[in-house]
Coordinates of C-alpha atoms in Angstrom, one line a residue:
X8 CA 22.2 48.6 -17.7
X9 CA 21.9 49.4 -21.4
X10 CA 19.3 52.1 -20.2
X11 CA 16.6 49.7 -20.3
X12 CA 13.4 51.4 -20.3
X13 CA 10.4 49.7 -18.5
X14 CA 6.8 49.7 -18.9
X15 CA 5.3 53.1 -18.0
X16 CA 2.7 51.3 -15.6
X17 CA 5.6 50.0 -13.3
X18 CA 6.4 52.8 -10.9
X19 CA 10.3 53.8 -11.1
X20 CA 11.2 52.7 -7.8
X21 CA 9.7 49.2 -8.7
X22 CA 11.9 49.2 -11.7
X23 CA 15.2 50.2 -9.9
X24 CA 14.4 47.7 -7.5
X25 CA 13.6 45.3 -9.8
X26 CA 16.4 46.0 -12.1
X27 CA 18.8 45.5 -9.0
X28 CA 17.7 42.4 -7.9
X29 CA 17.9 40.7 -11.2
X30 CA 21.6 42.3 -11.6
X31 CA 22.5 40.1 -8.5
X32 CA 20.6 36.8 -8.7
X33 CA 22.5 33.5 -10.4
X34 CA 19.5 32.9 -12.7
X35 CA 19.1 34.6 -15.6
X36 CA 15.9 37.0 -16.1
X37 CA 14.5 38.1 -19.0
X38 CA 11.3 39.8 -20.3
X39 CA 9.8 40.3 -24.3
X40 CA 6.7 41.0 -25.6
X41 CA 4.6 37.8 -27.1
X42 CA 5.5 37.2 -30.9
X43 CA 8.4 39.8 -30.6
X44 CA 11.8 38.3 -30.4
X45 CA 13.4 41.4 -29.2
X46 CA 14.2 41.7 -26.1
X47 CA 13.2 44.2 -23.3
X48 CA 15.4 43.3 -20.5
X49 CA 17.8 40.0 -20.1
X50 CA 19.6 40.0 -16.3
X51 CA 23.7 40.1 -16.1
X52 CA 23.8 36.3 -15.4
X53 CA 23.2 35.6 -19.3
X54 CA 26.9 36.9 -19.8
X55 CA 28.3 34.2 -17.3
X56 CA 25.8 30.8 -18.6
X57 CA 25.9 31.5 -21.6
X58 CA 29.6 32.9 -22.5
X59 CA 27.8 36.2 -24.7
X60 CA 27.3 39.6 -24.3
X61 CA 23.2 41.0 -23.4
X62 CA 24.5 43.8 -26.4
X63 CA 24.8 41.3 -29.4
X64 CA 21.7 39.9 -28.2
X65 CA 19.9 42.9 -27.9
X66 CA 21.2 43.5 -30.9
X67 CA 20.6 40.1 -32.9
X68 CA 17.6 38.1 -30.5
X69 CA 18.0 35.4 -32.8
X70 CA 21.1 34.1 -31.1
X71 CA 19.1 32.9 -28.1
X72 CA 17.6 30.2 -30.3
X73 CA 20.7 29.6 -31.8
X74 CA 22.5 28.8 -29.0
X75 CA 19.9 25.7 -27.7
X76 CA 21.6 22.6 -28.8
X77 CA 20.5 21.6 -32.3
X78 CA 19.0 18.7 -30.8
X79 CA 16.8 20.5 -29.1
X80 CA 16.0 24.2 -30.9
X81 CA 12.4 22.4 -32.7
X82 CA 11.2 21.6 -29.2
X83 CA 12.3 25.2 -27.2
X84 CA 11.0 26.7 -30.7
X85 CA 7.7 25.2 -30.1
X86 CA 7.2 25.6 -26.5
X87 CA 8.1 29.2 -27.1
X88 CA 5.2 29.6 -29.8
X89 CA 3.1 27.9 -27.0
X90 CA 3.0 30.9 -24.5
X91 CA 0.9 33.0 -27.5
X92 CA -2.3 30.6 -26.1
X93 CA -0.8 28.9 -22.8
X94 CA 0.9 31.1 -21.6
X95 CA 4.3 30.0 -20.5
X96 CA 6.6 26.5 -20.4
X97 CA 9.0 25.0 -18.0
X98 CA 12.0 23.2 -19.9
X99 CA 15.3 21.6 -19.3
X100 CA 17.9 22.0 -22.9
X101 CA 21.3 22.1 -23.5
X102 CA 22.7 25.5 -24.5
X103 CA 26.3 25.7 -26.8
X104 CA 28.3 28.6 -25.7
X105 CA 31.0 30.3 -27.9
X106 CA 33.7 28.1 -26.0
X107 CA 32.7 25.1 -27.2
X108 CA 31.2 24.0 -23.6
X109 CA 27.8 22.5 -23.1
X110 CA 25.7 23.3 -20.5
X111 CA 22.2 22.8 -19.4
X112 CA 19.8 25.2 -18.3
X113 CA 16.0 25.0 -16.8
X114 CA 13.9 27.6 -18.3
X115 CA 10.2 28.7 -16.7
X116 CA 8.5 31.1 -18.8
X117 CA 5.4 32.4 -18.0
X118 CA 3.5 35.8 -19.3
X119 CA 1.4 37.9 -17.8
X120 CA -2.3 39.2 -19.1
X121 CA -3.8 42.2 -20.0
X122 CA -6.8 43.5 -19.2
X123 CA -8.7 41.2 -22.1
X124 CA -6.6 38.1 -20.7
X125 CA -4.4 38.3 -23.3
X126 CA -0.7 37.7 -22.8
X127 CA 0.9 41.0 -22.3
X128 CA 4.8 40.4 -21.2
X129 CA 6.6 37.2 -21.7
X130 CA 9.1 36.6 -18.6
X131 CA 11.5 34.2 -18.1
X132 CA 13.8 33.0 -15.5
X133 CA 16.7 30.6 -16.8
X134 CA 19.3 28.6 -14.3
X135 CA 22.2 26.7 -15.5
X136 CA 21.6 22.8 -14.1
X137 CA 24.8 21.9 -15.6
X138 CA 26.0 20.8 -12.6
X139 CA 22.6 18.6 -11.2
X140 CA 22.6 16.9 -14.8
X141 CA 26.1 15.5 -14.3
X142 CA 25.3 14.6 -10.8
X143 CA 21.8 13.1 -12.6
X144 CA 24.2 11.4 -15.1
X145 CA 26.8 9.8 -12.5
X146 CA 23.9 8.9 -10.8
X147 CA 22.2 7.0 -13.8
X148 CA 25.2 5.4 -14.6
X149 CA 26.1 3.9 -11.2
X150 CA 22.9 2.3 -11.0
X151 CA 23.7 0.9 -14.4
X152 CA 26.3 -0.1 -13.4
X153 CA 24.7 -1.8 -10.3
X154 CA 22.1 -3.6 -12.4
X155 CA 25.2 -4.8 -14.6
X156 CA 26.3 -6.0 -11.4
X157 CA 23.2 -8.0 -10.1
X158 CA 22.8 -9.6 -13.2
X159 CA 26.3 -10.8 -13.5
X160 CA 25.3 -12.3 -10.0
X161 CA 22.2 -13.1 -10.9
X162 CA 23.9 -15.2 -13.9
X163 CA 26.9 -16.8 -12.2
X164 CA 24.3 -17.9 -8.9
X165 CA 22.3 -20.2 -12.3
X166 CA 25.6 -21.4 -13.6
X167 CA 26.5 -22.7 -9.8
X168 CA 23.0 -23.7 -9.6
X169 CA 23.3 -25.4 -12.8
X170 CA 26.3 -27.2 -12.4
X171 CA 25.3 -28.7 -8.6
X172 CA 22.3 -29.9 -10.0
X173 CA 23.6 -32.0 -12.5
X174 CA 26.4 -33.4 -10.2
X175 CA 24.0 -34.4 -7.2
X176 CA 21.9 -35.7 -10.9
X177 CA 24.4 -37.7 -12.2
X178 CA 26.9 -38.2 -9.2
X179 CA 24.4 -38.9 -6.0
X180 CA 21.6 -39.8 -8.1
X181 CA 23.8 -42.8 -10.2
X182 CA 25.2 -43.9 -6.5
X183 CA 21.7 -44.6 -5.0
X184 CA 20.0 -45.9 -7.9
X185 CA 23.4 -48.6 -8.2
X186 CA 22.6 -48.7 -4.0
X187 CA 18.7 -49.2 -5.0
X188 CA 19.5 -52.1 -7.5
X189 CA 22.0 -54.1 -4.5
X190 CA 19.3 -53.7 -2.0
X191 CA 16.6 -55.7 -4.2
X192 CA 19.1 -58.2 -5.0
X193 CA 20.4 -58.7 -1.2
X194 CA 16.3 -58.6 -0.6
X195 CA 15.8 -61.6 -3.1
X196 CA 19.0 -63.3 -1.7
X197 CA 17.1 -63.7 2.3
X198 CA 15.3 -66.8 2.4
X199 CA 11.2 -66.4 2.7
X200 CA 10.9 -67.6 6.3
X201 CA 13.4 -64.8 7.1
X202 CA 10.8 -61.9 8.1
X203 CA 12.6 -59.4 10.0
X204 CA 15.5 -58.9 7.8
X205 CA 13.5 -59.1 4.3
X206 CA 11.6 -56.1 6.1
X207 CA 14.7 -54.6 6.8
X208 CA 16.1 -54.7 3.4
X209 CA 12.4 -53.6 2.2
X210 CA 12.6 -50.3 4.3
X211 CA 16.2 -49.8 3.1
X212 CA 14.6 -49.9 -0.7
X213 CA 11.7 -47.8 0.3
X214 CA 14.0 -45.3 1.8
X215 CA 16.6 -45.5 -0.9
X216 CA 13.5 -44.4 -3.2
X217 CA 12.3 -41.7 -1.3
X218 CA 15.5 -40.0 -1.2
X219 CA 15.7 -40.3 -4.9
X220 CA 12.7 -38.4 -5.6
X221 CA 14.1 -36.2 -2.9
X222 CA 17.1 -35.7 -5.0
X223 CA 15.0 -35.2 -8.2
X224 CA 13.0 -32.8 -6.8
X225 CA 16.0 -30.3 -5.4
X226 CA 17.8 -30.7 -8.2
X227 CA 14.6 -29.3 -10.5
X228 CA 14.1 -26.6 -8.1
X229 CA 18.4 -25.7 -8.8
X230 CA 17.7 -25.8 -12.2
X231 CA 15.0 -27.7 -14.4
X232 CA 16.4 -29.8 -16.8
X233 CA 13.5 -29.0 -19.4
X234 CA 14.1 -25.2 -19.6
X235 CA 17.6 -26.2 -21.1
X236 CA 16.8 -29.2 -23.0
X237 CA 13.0 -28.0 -24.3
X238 CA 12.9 -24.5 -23.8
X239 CA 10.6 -21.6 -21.8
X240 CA 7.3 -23.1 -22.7
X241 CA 7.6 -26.7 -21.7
X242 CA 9.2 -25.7 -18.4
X243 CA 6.5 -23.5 -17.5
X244 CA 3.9 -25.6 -18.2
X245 CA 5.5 -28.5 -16.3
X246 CA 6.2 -26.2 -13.6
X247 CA 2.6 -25.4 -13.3
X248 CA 1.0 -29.0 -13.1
X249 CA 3.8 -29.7 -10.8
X250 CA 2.5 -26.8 -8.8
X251 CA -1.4 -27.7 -8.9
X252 CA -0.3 -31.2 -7.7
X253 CA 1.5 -29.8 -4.3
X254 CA -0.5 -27.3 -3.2
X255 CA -4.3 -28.0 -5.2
X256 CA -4.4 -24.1 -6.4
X257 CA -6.0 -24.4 -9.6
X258 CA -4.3 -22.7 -12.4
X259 CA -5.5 -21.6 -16.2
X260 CA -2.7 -21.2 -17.7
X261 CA -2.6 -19.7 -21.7
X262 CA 1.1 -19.5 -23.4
X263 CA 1.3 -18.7 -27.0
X264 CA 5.1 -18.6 -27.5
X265 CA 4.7 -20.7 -30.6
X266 CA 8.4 -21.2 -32.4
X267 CA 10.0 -18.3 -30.5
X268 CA 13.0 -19.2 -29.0
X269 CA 13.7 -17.5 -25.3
X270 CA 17.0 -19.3 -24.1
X271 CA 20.0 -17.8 -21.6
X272 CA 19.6 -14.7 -19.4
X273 CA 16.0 -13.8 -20.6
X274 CA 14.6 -17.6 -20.0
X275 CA 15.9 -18.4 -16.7
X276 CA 14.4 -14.6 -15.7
X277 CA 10.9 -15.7 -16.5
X278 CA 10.9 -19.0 -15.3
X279 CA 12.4 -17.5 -12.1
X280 CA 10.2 -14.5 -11.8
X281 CA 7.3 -17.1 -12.5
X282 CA 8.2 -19.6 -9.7
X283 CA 9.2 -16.7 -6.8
X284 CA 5.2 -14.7 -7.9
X285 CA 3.5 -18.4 -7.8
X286 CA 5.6 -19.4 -4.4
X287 CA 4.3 -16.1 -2.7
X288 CA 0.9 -17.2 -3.5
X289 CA 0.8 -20.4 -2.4
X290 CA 2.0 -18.5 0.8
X291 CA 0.8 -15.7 1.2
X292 CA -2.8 -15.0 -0.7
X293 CA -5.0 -17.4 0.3
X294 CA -6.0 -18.2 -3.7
X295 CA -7.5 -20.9 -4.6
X296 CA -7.2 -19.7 -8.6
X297 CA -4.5 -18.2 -10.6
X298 CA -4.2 -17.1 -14.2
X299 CA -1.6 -17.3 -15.8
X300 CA -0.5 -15.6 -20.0
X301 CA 2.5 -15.8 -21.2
X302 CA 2.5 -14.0 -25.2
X303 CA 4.5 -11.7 -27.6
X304 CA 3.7 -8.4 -27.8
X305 CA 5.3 -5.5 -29.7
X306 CA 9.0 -7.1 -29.7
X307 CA 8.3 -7.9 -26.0
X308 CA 7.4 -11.2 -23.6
X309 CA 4.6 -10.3 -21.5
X310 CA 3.9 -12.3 -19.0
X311 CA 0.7 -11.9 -16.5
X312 CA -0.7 -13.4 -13.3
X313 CA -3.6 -13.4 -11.6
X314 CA -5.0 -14.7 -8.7
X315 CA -8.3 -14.7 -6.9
X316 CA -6.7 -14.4 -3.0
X317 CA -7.3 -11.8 -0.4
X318 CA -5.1 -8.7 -2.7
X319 CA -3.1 -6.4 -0.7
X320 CA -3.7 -2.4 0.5
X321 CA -1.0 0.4 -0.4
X322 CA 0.9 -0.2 2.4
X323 CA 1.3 -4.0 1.6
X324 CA 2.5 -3.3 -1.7
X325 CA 4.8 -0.8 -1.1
X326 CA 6.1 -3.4 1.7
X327 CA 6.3 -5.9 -1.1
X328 CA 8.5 -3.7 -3.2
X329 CA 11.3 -3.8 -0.4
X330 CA 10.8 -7.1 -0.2
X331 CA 9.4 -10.1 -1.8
X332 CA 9.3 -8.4 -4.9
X333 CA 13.0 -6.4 -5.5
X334 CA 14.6 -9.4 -6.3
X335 CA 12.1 -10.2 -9.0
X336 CA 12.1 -6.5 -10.6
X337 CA 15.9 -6.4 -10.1
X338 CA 16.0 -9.7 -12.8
X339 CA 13.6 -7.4 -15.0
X340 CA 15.3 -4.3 -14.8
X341 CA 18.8 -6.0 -15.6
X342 CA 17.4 -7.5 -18.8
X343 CA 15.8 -4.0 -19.6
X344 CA 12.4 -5.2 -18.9
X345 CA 9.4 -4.0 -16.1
X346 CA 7.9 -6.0 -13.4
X347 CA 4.8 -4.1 -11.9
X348 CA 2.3 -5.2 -9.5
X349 CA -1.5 -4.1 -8.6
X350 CA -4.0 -5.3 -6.0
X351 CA -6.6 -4.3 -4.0
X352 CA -8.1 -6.2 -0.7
X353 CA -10.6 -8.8 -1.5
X354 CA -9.7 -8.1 -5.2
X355 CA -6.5 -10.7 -5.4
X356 CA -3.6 -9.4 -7.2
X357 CA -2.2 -9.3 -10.4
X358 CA 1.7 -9.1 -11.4
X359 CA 2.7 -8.1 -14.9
X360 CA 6.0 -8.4 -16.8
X361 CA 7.5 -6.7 -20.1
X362 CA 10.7 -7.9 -21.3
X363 CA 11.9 -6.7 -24.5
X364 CA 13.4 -9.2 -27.2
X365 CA 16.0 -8.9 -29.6
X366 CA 14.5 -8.3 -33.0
X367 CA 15.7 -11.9 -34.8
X368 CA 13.5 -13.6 -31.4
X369 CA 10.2 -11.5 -31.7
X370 CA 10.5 -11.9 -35.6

């Protein structure tokens, strides 16, 4: 072993054993004094992580910076210098051996004190997490590509929507009003002293009407009209009155969007998010007061609400992520953006969006 000689206070037989246990463990070990590059001991297992001889870097210790991936020597250079007051670092960097090969290894370094508690040895213990990264990396990009997935979904479920409401619109909704206009002429046709069938023909017409505004309203709830043909802010703010009208929850509601134009993917997410948070209210909190912002922050929509209901404990809101609110942080997340929620019992609840904008829209 290079006849490594230890500190006199550490009794030979701790030494050997010491000395044998680090010859035979995966992780490399390694000990210096603070300030001093040169090394005292470094274990067997730096030969095999990274691809060089423990002589030419006993020899030169200035190869153990120099092998850290450029893009990350500053940062290992500085949490080095931060063991001569701290004491030790734990890091994760990429490490180039002579091959070519890049791996990454997790290094804890610590040192222990003197009697003054001042750092005395500097010891480290390195492992190669080559193989967890790409594990970390396939990882990452399957649930990229998962998100890609949902949002394709996401996307193609709005065109369908789209396209249905605009045939029961124009298809259905043509058919009953031409309906509507025969039943008032067949009503003026009945002679006055004809009771029972002028009521009849009246209920047809009130019927006809009813399902109309049925019509109307299922086909804005498929896909309002106004987020395509006026934008994000008029559809929100007609979406609101409408819901203050159905269910009396009063809402302040404060959008300063001004000439920003939000269209596609990123205004149907919004609107969406906005009409699944305000449903679960009107459901499930018991408000009788919401606020509501919508504003441009930093390159990013922010949207928050608020409402004055019961709130929710942990448990509820960790139940919420599973449920009632995955789909709406899954239509965040796909766009790039966060959805988080807080709340407290008694306290109401408050849900908070970021969604990041392409440069030409926030400018």
């Amino acid at each position: 072993m290079r006849g490594v000689t230890m500190p006199a206070e550490i009794p030979p037989i701790t030494s050997e054993i010491l000395q044998d246990i680090a010859a035979h463990i995966a992780e490399v070990f390694w000990i210096c004094e603070p300030g001093n590059p040169a090394l005292i001991y470094v274990s067997p297992a730096y030969e095999r992580i990274w691809g060089r001889s423990r002589e030419a870097l006993y020899a030169d210790p200035g190869q153990w910076l120099a092998s850290v991936h450029p893009d990350d020597r500053s940062r290992i250079a500085r949490a080095f210098e931060t063991t001569r007051c701290h004491g030790g670092f734990s890091e994760e960097y990429r490490i180039l051996r002579p091959d070519g090969e890049i791996r990454w290894v997790r290094d804890h370094v610590f040192a222990t004190l003197d009697g003054n508690g001042l750092p005395h040895w500097v010891i480290g213990i390195a492992e190669d997490i080559t193989r967890r990264k790409a594990m970390e990396e396939e990882l990452r990009a399957s649930r990229e590509q998962l998100r890609e997935l949902v949002r394709r979904q996401q996307w193609d479920r709005e065109l369908l929507r789209t396209r249905i409401a605009r045939e029961i619109h124009d298809e259905l909704g043509q058919s009953l009003m031409a309906l509507n206009v025969n039943a008032y002429w067949l009503l003026h046709q009945l002679p006055e002293e004809d009771t029972r069938l002028r009521a009849k023909a009246q209920e047809m017409i009130d019927i006809i009407g009813a399902t109309v505004k049925a019509i109307r309203r299922i086909s804005s709830e498929l896909r309002p009209s106004m987020l395509d043909e006026l934008g994000l802010e008029e559809a929100i703010r007609w979406y609101v009155e409408r819901f203050v009208e159905r269910t009396g929850i009063d809402c302040r509601l404060d959008v300063e969007l001004g000439d920003l134009e939000i269209e596609g993917e990123q205004a149907t997410a919004v609107y969406r998010i906005l009409q699944e948070a305000f449903t679960n209210i009107s459901r499930h909190s018991d408000a009788d007061g919401i606020e509501l912002g919508v504003w441009v922050v930093d390159n990013c929509l922010e949207m928050e609400i608020r409402d004055n209901g019961r709130g929710m404990d942990r448990n509820e809101v960790e139940m919420s992520r599973s449920f009632g609110l995955m789909g709406m942080r899954e239509r965040a997340a796909a766009l790039g953006g966060r959805l988080d929620i807080e709340s407290e019992p008694g306290k109401g609840t408050r849900l908070r969006l970021s969604l990041p904008l392409e440069p030409e829209q926030a400018g």
